[in-house]
Short mmCIF file of C-alpha atoms in Angstrom, two decimals:
data_model
loop_
_atom_site.label_atom_id
_atom_site.label_comp_id
_atom_site.label_asym_id
_atom_site.label_seq_id
_atom_site.Cartn_x
_atom_site.Cartn_y
_atom_site.Cartn_z
CA UNK W 207 113.51 60.67 77.90
CA UNK W 208 110.45 58.43 77.84
CA UNK W 209 110.74 54.85 78.99
CA UNK W 210 109.74 52.03 76.65
CA UNK W 211 106.55 51.52 78.67
CA UNK W 212 105.66 55.22 78.41
CA UNK W 213 106.30 55.14 74.66
CA UNK W 214 103.99 52.15 74.28
CA UNK W 215 101.26 53.84 76.32
CA UNK W 216 101.59 57.01 74.27
CA UNK W 217 101.33 55.08 71.01
CA UNK W 218 98.30 53.16 72.28
CA UNK W 219 96.56 56.38 73.36
CA UNK W 220 97.26 57.93 69.95
CA UNK W 221 95.94 54.83 68.18
CA UNK W 222 92.70 54.92 70.21
CA UNK W 223 92.23 58.64 69.51
CA UNK W 224 92.72 58.14 65.78
CA UNK W 225 90.30 55.19 65.77
CA UNK W 226 87.67 57.19 67.67
CA UNK W 227 87.95 60.10 65.23
CA UNK W 228 87.69 57.72 62.27
CA UNK W 229 84.52 56.15 63.72
CA UNK W 230 83.00 59.60 64.32
CA UNK W 231 83.57 60.58 60.68
CA UNK W 232 82.06 57.33 59.39
CA UNK W 233 79.07 57.65 61.73
CA UNK W 234 78.47 61.27 60.72
CA UNK W 235 78.29 60.29 57.05
CA UNK W 236 76.13 57.25 57.85
CA UNK W 237 73.66 59.32 59.90
CA UNK W 238 73.48 61.98 57.19
CA UNK W 239 72.52 59.37 54.60
CA UNK W 240 70.23 57.29 56.80
CA UNK W 241 68.27 60.40 57.81
CA UNK W 242 67.24 60.77 54.15
CA UNK W 243 66.06 57.15 54.14
CA UNK W 244 64.07 57.77 57.33
CA UNK W 245 62.40 60.84 55.77
CA UNK W 246 60.75 58.49 53.25
CA UNK W 247 59.48 56.38 56.14
CA UNK W 248 58.15 59.53 57.82
CA UNK W 249 56.02 60.35 54.76
CA UNK W 250 54.56 56.83 54.87
CA UNK W 251 53.72 57.23 58.56
CA UNK W 252 51.86 60.47 57.78
CA UNK W 253 49.43 58.37 55.71
CA UNK W 254 48.85 55.76 58.44
CA UNK W 255 45.21 56.31 59.47
CA UNK W 256 45.30 53.60 62.13
CA UNK W 257 48.22 55.34 63.86
CA UNK W 258 46.40 58.68 63.72
CA UNK W 259 43.35 57.07 65.33
CA UNK W 260 45.43 55.54 68.14
CA UNK W 261 47.19 58.86 68.83
CA UNK W 262 43.82 60.65 68.98
CA UNK W 263 42.53 58.09 71.49
CA UNK W 264 45.63 58.56 73.66
CA UNK W 265 45.23 62.35 73.64
CA UNK W 266 41.54 62.09 74.57
CA UNK W 267 42.29 59.68 77.42
CA UNK W 268 45.06 61.87 78.84
CA UNK W 269 42.85 64.97 78.56
CA UNK W 270 40.38 63.32 80.97
CA UNK W 271 43.16 62.97 83.59
CA UNK W 272 44.75 66.45 83.66
CA UNK W 273 46.24 65.88 87.13
CA UNK W 274 47.89 62.59 86.22
CA UNK W 275 51.65 62.71 86.83
CA UNK W 276 53.87 60.12 85.21
CA UNK W 277 57.33 59.50 86.58
CA UNK W 278 59.76 59.67 83.67
CA UNK W 279 63.36 58.63 84.23
CA UNK W 280 65.85 59.77 81.61
CA UNK W 281 66.29 57.33 78.74
CA UNK W 282 69.74 56.03 77.80
CA UNK W 283 69.79 58.22 74.69
CA UNK W 284 68.95 61.30 76.78
CA UNK W 285 71.74 60.49 79.24
CA UNK W 286 74.14 60.05 76.32
CA UNK W 287 73.01 63.14 74.40
CA UNK W 288 76.46 64.79 74.61
CA UNK W 289 78.03 61.76 72.92
CA UNK W 290 75.66 61.18 69.98
CA UNK W 291 78.40 62.02 67.49
CA UNK W 292 80.43 58.98 68.56
CA UNK W 293 77.66 56.49 69.40
CA UNK W 294 75.43 54.29 67.25
CA UNK W 295 71.74 54.08 68.25
CA UNK W 296 72.38 56.13 71.37
CA UNK W 297 74.62 53.83 73.43
CA UNK W 298 76.74 51.57 71.18
CA UNK W 299 80.47 52.13 70.70
CA UNK W 300 81.54 50.87 67.27
CA UNK W 301 84.77 49.58 65.86
CA UNK W 302 86.02 51.09 62.59
CA UNK W 303 84.94 47.90 60.79
CA UNK W 304 81.39 48.09 62.17
CA UNK W 305 81.04 51.80 61.34
CA UNK W 306 82.32 51.18 57.81
CA UNK W 307 79.84 48.30 57.42
CA UNK W 308 76.90 50.56 58.33
CA UNK W 309 78.02 53.26 55.91
CA UNK W 310 78.45 50.69 53.14
CA UNK W 311 74.92 49.32 53.61
CA UNK W 312 73.26 52.72 53.29
CA UNK W 313 75.63 53.91 50.52
CA UNK W 314 75.19 50.86 48.30
CA UNK W 315 71.39 51.11 48.32
CA UNK W 316 68.72 48.45 48.74
CA UNK W 317 69.45 46.59 45.48
CA UNK W 318 73.15 46.38 46.21
CA UNK W 319 72.45 45.25 49.78
CA UNK W 320 70.29 42.40 48.50
CA UNK W 321 73.14 41.21 46.30
CA UNK W 322 75.55 41.39 49.22
CA UNK W 323 73.27 39.54 51.61
CA UNK W 324 75.67 36.58 51.46
CA UNK W 325 79.42 36.38 51.16
CA UNK W 326 81.38 34.61 48.42
CA UNK W 327 80.87 31.27 50.20
CA UNK W 328 77.09 31.72 50.36
CA UNK W 329 77.14 32.39 54.12
CA UNK W 330 74.72 34.98 55.50
CA UNK W 331 76.52 38.32 55.84
CA UNK W 332 75.40 40.04 59.05
CA UNK W 333 76.50 43.01 61.15
CA UNK W 334 80.14 42.22 62.13
CA UNK W 335 80.21 41.13 65.77
CA UNK W 336 83.11 39.19 67.32
CA UNK W 337 82.20 36.46 69.78
CA UNK W 338 83.92 36.00 73.12
CA UNK W 339 86.39 33.09 72.88
CA UNK W 340 85.07 31.30 76.00
CA UNK W 341 81.68 30.84 77.70
CA UNK W 342 83.24 32.13 80.93
CA UNK W 343 83.81 35.89 80.74
CA UNK W 344 85.77 37.60 83.53
CA UNK W 345 84.63 40.97 84.82
CA UNK W 346 86.13 43.50 87.20
CA UNK W 347 85.35 46.88 88.74
CA UNK W 348 87.29 50.09 88.33
CA UNK W 349 88.55 51.35 91.69
CA UNK W 350 86.10 54.29 91.73
CA UNK W 351 82.93 52.15 91.44
CA UNK W 352 80.77 52.91 94.54
CA UNK W 353 79.12 50.13 96.56
CA UNK W 354 75.58 50.94 95.41
CA UNK W 355 76.56 50.61 91.76
CA UNK W 356 78.39 47.34 92.47
CA UNK W 357 75.18 45.94 93.95
CA UNK W 358 73.17 46.89 90.86
CA UNK W 359 75.85 45.44 88.55
CA UNK W 360 75.91 42.13 90.45
CA UNK W 361 72.11 41.91 90.15
CA UNK W 362 72.22 42.59 86.39
CA UNK W 363 74.99 40.02 85.90
CA UNK W 364 72.96 37.37 87.70
CA UNK W 365 70.11 37.94 85.23
CA UNK W 366 72.47 36.92 82.42
CA UNK W 367 74.18 34.11 84.34
CA UNK W 368 70.87 32.49 85.32
CA UNK W 369 69.26 32.71 81.91
CA UNK W 370 72.05 32.04 79.40
CA UNK W 371 74.85 29.55 78.85
CA UNK W 372 77.42 32.23 79.68
CA UNK W 373 79.13 32.67 83.03
CA UNK W 374 80.39 36.08 84.05
CA UNK W 375 82.87 35.61 86.89
CA UNK W 376 84.50 38.37 88.92
CA UNK W 377 88.30 38.48 88.59
CA UNK W 378 90.17 41.19 90.43
CA UNK W 379 92.53 42.46 89.22
CA UNK W 380 91.98 41.37 85.64
CA UNK W 381 93.57 42.32 82.33
CA UNK W 382 90.84 40.66 80.26
CA UNK W 383 87.06 40.53 80.01
CA UNK W 384 84.69 43.37 80.93
CA UNK W 385 85.57 46.24 83.23
CA UNK W 386 82.76 48.32 84.72
CA UNK W 387 83.78 51.94 85.08
CA UNK W 388 82.01 54.99 86.50
CA UNK W 389 83.26 58.21 84.90
CA UNK W 390 81.29 61.45 85.15
CA UNK W 391 80.14 62.67 81.76
CA UNK W 392 80.82 59.41 79.90
CA UNK W 393 77.19 58.22 79.83
CA UNK W 394 75.94 54.60 79.60
CA UNK W 395 77.63 52.80 76.72
CA UNK W 396 79.30 49.60 75.57
CA UNK W 397 80.85 47.92 72.55
CA UNK W 398 78.86 45.22 70.75
CA UNK W 399 80.49 41.86 71.33
CA UNK W 400 84.16 41.30 71.97
CA UNK W 401 86.42 44.09 70.68
CA UNK W 402 89.11 41.71 69.43
CA UNK W 403 87.74 38.18 69.87
CA UNK W 404 90.73 37.32 72.07
CA UNK W 405 91.80 37.92 75.65
CA UNK W 406 91.62 41.65 76.26
CA UNK W 407 89.79 44.12 78.49
CA UNK W 408 86.99 46.40 77.37
CA UNK W 409 84.85 48.83 79.33
CA UNK W 410 81.17 49.30 80.05
CA UNK W 411 80.69 52.94 81.06
CA UNK W 412 78.03 53.68 83.70
CA UNK W 413 77.67 57.35 84.58
CA UNK W 414 76.25 58.42 87.94
CA UNK W 415 73.35 58.82 88.59
CA UNK W 416 71.53 58.09 85.33
CA UNK W 417 72.99 54.64 84.66
CA UNK W 418 72.47 53.25 88.17
CA UNK W 419 69.45 51.12 87.20
CA UNK W 420 69.86 47.36 86.93
CA UNK W 421 67.76 47.36 83.73
CA UNK W 422 70.13 49.81 82.01
CA UNK W 423 73.14 47.84 83.24
CA UNK W 424 71.67 44.54 81.98
CA UNK W 425 71.03 46.27 78.64
CA UNK W 426 74.66 47.41 78.32
CA UNK W 427 75.92 43.95 79.32
CA UNK W 428 73.74 42.54 76.53
CA UNK W 429 75.58 44.75 74.05
CA UNK W 430 78.95 43.61 75.40
CA UNK W 431 77.83 40.00 74.95
CA UNK W 432 77.10 40.72 71.28
CA UNK W 433 73.42 41.70 71.10
CA UNK W 434 71.98 44.67 69.22
CA UNK W 435 68.74 46.52 69.94
CA UNK W 436 65.37 44.80 69.62
CA UNK W 437 63.94 47.76 67.71
CA UNK W 438 66.69 47.29 65.11
CA UNK W 439 65.09 44.07 63.88
CA UNK W 440 63.91 43.90 60.28
CA UNK W 441 60.34 43.03 61.44
CA UNK W 442 60.08 45.95 63.89
CA UNK W 443 57.29 47.78 62.06
CA UNK W 444 54.98 44.76 62.37
CA UNK W 445 54.92 45.19 66.16
CA UNK W 446 55.51 48.86 67.00
CA UNK W 447 54.97 52.28 65.48
CA UNK W 448 57.88 54.65 65.02
CA UNK W 449 56.63 58.24 65.33
CA UNK W 450 59.11 60.67 63.71
CA UNK W 451 57.41 63.76 65.19
CA UNK W 452 58.49 62.63 68.67
CA UNK W 453 62.16 62.29 67.73
CA UNK W 454 64.83 64.97 67.54
CA UNK W 455 66.25 65.37 64.04
CA UNK W 456 69.76 64.39 65.13
CA UNK W 457 68.39 61.26 66.83
CA UNK W 458 66.46 59.86 63.85
CA UNK W 459 69.35 57.54 62.97
CA UNK W 460 68.78 55.71 66.26
CA UNK W 461 65.63 54.17 64.76
CA UNK W 462 67.01 52.60 61.60
CA UNK W 463 66.62 48.88 60.97
CA UNK W 464 69.03 46.22 59.80
CA UNK W 465 68.07 44.74 56.43
CA UNK W 466 66.28 41.37 56.52
CA UNK W 467 69.21 39.39 55.16
CA UNK W 468 71.65 41.03 57.60
CA UNK W 469 69.67 40.73 60.81
CA UNK W 470 70.50 37.90 63.24
CA UNK W 471 67.27 37.37 65.21
CA UNK W 472 68.37 34.06 66.82
CA UNK W 473 65.07 32.58 65.54
CA UNK W 474 63.25 34.33 68.39
CA UNK W 475 59.93 36.21 68.03
CA UNK W 476 59.94 39.96 68.49
CA UNK W 477 59.64 40.60 72.25
CA UNK W 478 58.26 43.94 73.37
CA UNK W 479 59.24 43.30 77.00
CA UNK W 480 62.73 41.84 76.71
CA UNK W 481 65.91 43.74 77.59
CA UNK W 482 67.76 41.65 74.97
CA UNK W 483 67.47 38.25 73.29
CA UNK W 484 68.35 35.13 75.27
CA UNK W 485 71.25 32.87 74.31
CA UNK W 486 71.16 29.76 72.13
CA UNK W 487 70.43 26.23 73.36
CA UNK W 488 73.47 24.18 74.30
CA UNK W 489 72.21 20.63 74.92
CA UNK W 490 72.21 18.01 72.20
CA UNK W 491 68.81 16.74 73.29
CA UNK W 492 66.22 19.44 73.85
CA UNK W 493 63.97 19.25 76.89
CA UNK W 494 60.27 19.60 76.00
CA UNK W 495 59.19 22.79 77.77
CA UNK W 496 55.48 23.51 78.17
CA UNK W 497 53.58 26.79 77.86
CA UNK W 498 56.20 28.29 75.51
CA UNK W 499 59.03 28.10 78.00
CA UNK W 500 62.51 27.45 76.64
CA UNK W 501 65.37 25.25 77.72
CA UNK W 502 67.67 26.50 80.45
CA UNK W 503 71.06 26.86 78.76
CA UNK W 504 72.89 25.40 81.76
CA UNK W 505 70.53 22.47 82.31
CA UNK W 506 69.17 19.78 79.99
CA UNK W 507 66.29 19.01 82.38
CA UNK W 508 64.92 22.46 83.25
CA UNK W 509 63.15 25.28 81.47
CA UNK W 510 62.99 29.06 81.79
CA UNK W 511 59.30 29.87 82.08
CA UNK W 512 57.16 32.77 80.85
CA UNK W 513 55.72 34.98 83.62
CA UNK W 514 53.00 33.15 85.53
CA UNK W 515 54.39 29.64 85.03
CA UNK W 516 56.58 27.45 87.22
CA UNK W 517 57.98 23.92 87.48
CA UNK W 518 60.95 22.28 85.78
CA UNK W 519 58.99 22.10 82.51
CA UNK W 520 56.78 25.19 83.08
CA UNK W 521 53.91 22.78 83.61
CA UNK W 522 52.40 24.64 86.60
CA UNK W 523 50.74 28.02 87.07
CA UNK W 524 52.61 30.13 89.65
CA UNK W 525 49.78 31.14 91.98
CA UNK W 526 51.93 31.63 95.11
CA UNK W 527 52.97 35.22 94.47
CA UNK W 528 56.03 36.87 96.00
CA UNK W 529 56.91 40.01 97.93
CA UNK W 530 60.31 41.24 99.23
CA UNK W 531 60.96 41.26 102.96
CA UNK W 532 59.10 44.04 104.75
CA UNK W 533 56.29 44.30 102.20
CA UNK W 534 53.08 43.82 104.13
CA UNK W 535 50.61 43.82 101.25
CA UNK W 536 50.95 40.46 99.48
CA UNK W 537 48.52 38.52 97.34
CA UNK W 538 47.78 35.02 96.12
CA UNK W 539 47.04 34.24 92.51
CA UNK W 540 44.57 31.67 91.22
CA UNK W 541 43.39 29.65 88.23
CA UNK W 542 39.99 31.05 87.27
CA UNK W 543 37.35 29.50 85.01
CA UNK W 544 35.36 31.93 82.87
CA UNK W 545 31.58 31.51 82.59
CA UNK W 546 28.86 33.26 80.60
CA UNK W 547 28.41 35.70 83.52
CA UNK W 548 30.75 38.56 84.36
CA UNK W 549 33.16 37.81 87.22
CA UNK W 550 35.11 40.54 89.04
CA UNK W 551 38.82 40.26 89.82
CA UNK W 552 40.70 42.66 92.11
CA UNK W 553 44.47 42.65 92.57
CA UNK W 554 46.69 44.67 94.90
CA UNK W 555 50.33 44.22 95.87
CA UNK W 556 53.23 46.19 97.34
CA UNK W 557 53.40 48.78 100.13
CA UNK W 558 54.19 52.45 100.59
CA UNK W 559 57.69 51.46 101.76
CA UNK W 560 58.52 49.42 98.65
CA UNK W 561 61.17 51.17 96.52
CA UNK W 562 63.59 48.79 94.83
CA UNK W 563 65.20 48.48 91.42
CA UNK W 564 66.52 44.99 92.14
CA UNK W 565 63.53 43.19 93.69
CA UNK W 566 59.81 43.34 93.20
CA UNK W 567 56.47 41.94 94.32
CA UNK W 568 54.31 39.97 91.90
CA UNK W 569 51.18 37.88 91.60
CA UNK W 570 49.59 35.93 88.70
CA UNK W 571 46.05 34.85 87.76
CA UNK W 572 45.26 32.52 84.86
CA UNK W 573 41.81 32.75 83.24
CA UNK W 574 40.58 29.81 81.14
CA UNK W 575 37.51 29.37 78.94
CA UNK W 576 35.78 26.24 77.72
CA UNK W 577 36.96 24.75 74.42
CA UNK W 578 35.60 26.81 71.52
CA UNK W 579 34.91 29.86 73.69
CA UNK W 580 36.74 33.20 73.77
CA UNK W 581 37.25 35.52 76.74
CA UNK W 582 36.24 39.17 77.03
CA UNK W 583 38.02 41.31 79.63
CA UNK W 584 37.01 44.76 80.82
CA UNK W 585 39.67 46.67 82.79
CA UNK W 586 37.82 49.08 85.08
CA UNK W 587 40.57 50.61 87.25
CA UNK W 588 44.38 50.83 87.31
CA UNK W 589 46.89 52.36 89.79
CA UNK W 590 48.88 53.57 91.61
CA UNK W 591 52.52 54.08 90.51
CA UNK W 592 51.99 55.89 87.21
CA UNK W 593 55.14 56.10 85.08
CA UNK W 594 56.22 56.22 81.45
CA UNK W 595 56.84 52.66 80.20
CA UNK W 596 55.38 51.40 83.53
CA UNK W 597 58.88 50.69 84.84
CA UNK W 598 57.88 50.95 88.53
CA UNK W 599 55.21 48.30 88.17
CA UNK W 600 52.19 47.39 86.11
CA UNK W 601 49.29 45.11 85.38
CA UNK W 602 50.23 42.93 82.41
CA UNK W 603 47.57 41.10 80.41
CA UNK W 604 48.82 38.33 78.10
CA UNK W 605 46.36 36.83 75.61
CA UNK W 606 48.58 35.68 72.72
CA UNK W 607 48.80 32.06 71.58
CA UNK W 608 52.55 32.22 72.27
CA UNK W 609 52.62 32.60 76.05
CA UNK W 610 56.23 33.78 75.98
CA UNK W 611 55.36 37.07 74.28
CA UNK W 612 54.96 40.08 76.56
CA UNK W 613 51.43 41.38 77.00
CA UNK W 614 49.73 44.75 77.35
CA UNK W 615 51.08 46.70 80.35
CA UNK W 616 48.94 49.22 82.22
CA UNK W 617 49.86 51.49 85.15
CA UNK W 618 48.11 54.86 84.69
CA UNK W 619 44.37 55.67 84.72
CA UNK W 620 44.64 57.24 81.26
CA UNK W 621 45.89 53.90 79.91
CA UNK W 622 42.23 52.82 79.99
CA UNK W 623 41.31 55.32 77.27
CA UNK W 624 38.83 58.16 77.13
CA UNK W 625 35.95 56.00 78.41
CA UNK W 626 37.88 54.89 81.51
CA UNK W 627 37.20 51.28 80.58
CA UNK W 628 39.46 49.14 78.39
CA UNK W 629 38.03 46.22 76.40
CA UNK W 630 40.41 43.31 75.69
CA UNK W 631 39.69 40.14 73.74
CA UNK W 632 41.41 36.83 74.48
CA UNK W 633 40.70 34.88 71.26
CA UNK W 634 42.52 31.71 72.32
CA UNK W 635 40.41 31.07 75.42
CA UNK W 636 43.29 31.93 77.73
CA UNK W 637 44.59 35.00 79.58
CA UNK W 638 47.37 35.53 82.13
CA UNK W 639 46.94 38.55 84.42
CA UNK W 640 50.19 39.54 86.15
CA UNK W 641 50.58 42.28 88.75
CA UNK W 642 54.06 43.69 89.45
CA UNK W 643 55.40 46.37 91.78
CA UNK W 644 58.92 47.72 92.23
CA UNK W 645 57.65 50.93 93.77
CA UNK W 646 54.87 51.40 96.31
CA UNK W 647 51.45 49.85 95.56
CA UNK W 648 50.01 48.56 92.29
CA UNK W 649 46.37 47.55 91.93
CA UNK W 650 43.72 46.76 89.35
CA UNK W 651 40.03 45.95 89.00
CA UNK W 652 38.75 44.03 86.00
CA UNK W 653 35.97 41.64 85.07
CA UNK W 654 35.82 38.77 82.60
CA UNK W 655 33.41 36.35 80.91
CA UNK W 656 33.40 33.76 78.11
CA UNK W 657 31.26 33.63 74.97
CA UNK W 658 31.21 32.19 71.49
CA UNK W 659 33.45 33.83 68.93
#
């Protein structure tokens, strides 16, 4: 005879199994239909001459560096490949309601989606995500979480605690909030937002060893807090190219976009370098941040600054630089004034012993031109930690009017193109050069000058 507790557990397990199977069926139908939509997009991309030109330039540049070896860690979707049939966009666990919503949007067609962009009360109808009931969210660790993974999780949590109005606080044991669990073969995955909107416990799965990077963990926490992927935004194609030829057929659905009227972008610009969007402002009176910083959610007198800026209001350029303990090769940044003559700038930071996913060395240089002048930059050399997506470090060059937008990141010699020299224009008379290293040494050599537009 089963006890009442055993009966309840059995019923709960059966309910979860049925829900998972229902989601898998809905997702399978959604992916089948969205793949047809993406085929239309693929035909449009085949006609994109600018994309073809860029791809040719990349191939020519890489051909001139045949010995170049790029480190390439597995992506989240590659780690989760065995679970694609039950995940949305490679790492998102959906509720039945969310899976049904996605299927409805692709089934009803574009015209029908436009009509359903608002509900009967005129409120914008977006992807269904439940908010957490409180700004303080408890978290706990499953008993089998190893110490190294705990360290990475704590680092990722601090990124969210420092930069948003939320507070994730460890409670052990806990029957509510987020539980981090390490189960072999489960991949890296999370629900989007709160599963029920009330006190309950939900898991973030982090498989060893692929998910042991603080960036991946911060990404999955972002999902649990209610954020979707940046590349899902309606304006994605304005900022990046999606290349169907590089994507497995069964993975095409990971690159769909939410319709304009259904996408919650938090009024933030598309950010190529952000793990997820930041949270909303919480003070009644907004502090006036400089240099495109934004208000610290937990302080009405301080700002979170773009890379290269410092001070309570982001009013200063951060020229001090930083290196973790034991790193011998440090550097100092500077504020540089462009002239009509070429000036050389060399940067180098890190050491052969540097190998950290939770701390890094950095240095910043700001280049300014006279009013009415623009800046030309020639990048002459880049090294040394060459890696796909430049995750181990890079030279970042920001020239946009909005200083909060991520810039061009370089870390491999072939990034400079087939000529070995990359030309960059700074049309607003400003450039921020940032050098980062998580792994070994990063360096660059460039030169700059000002001239009339």
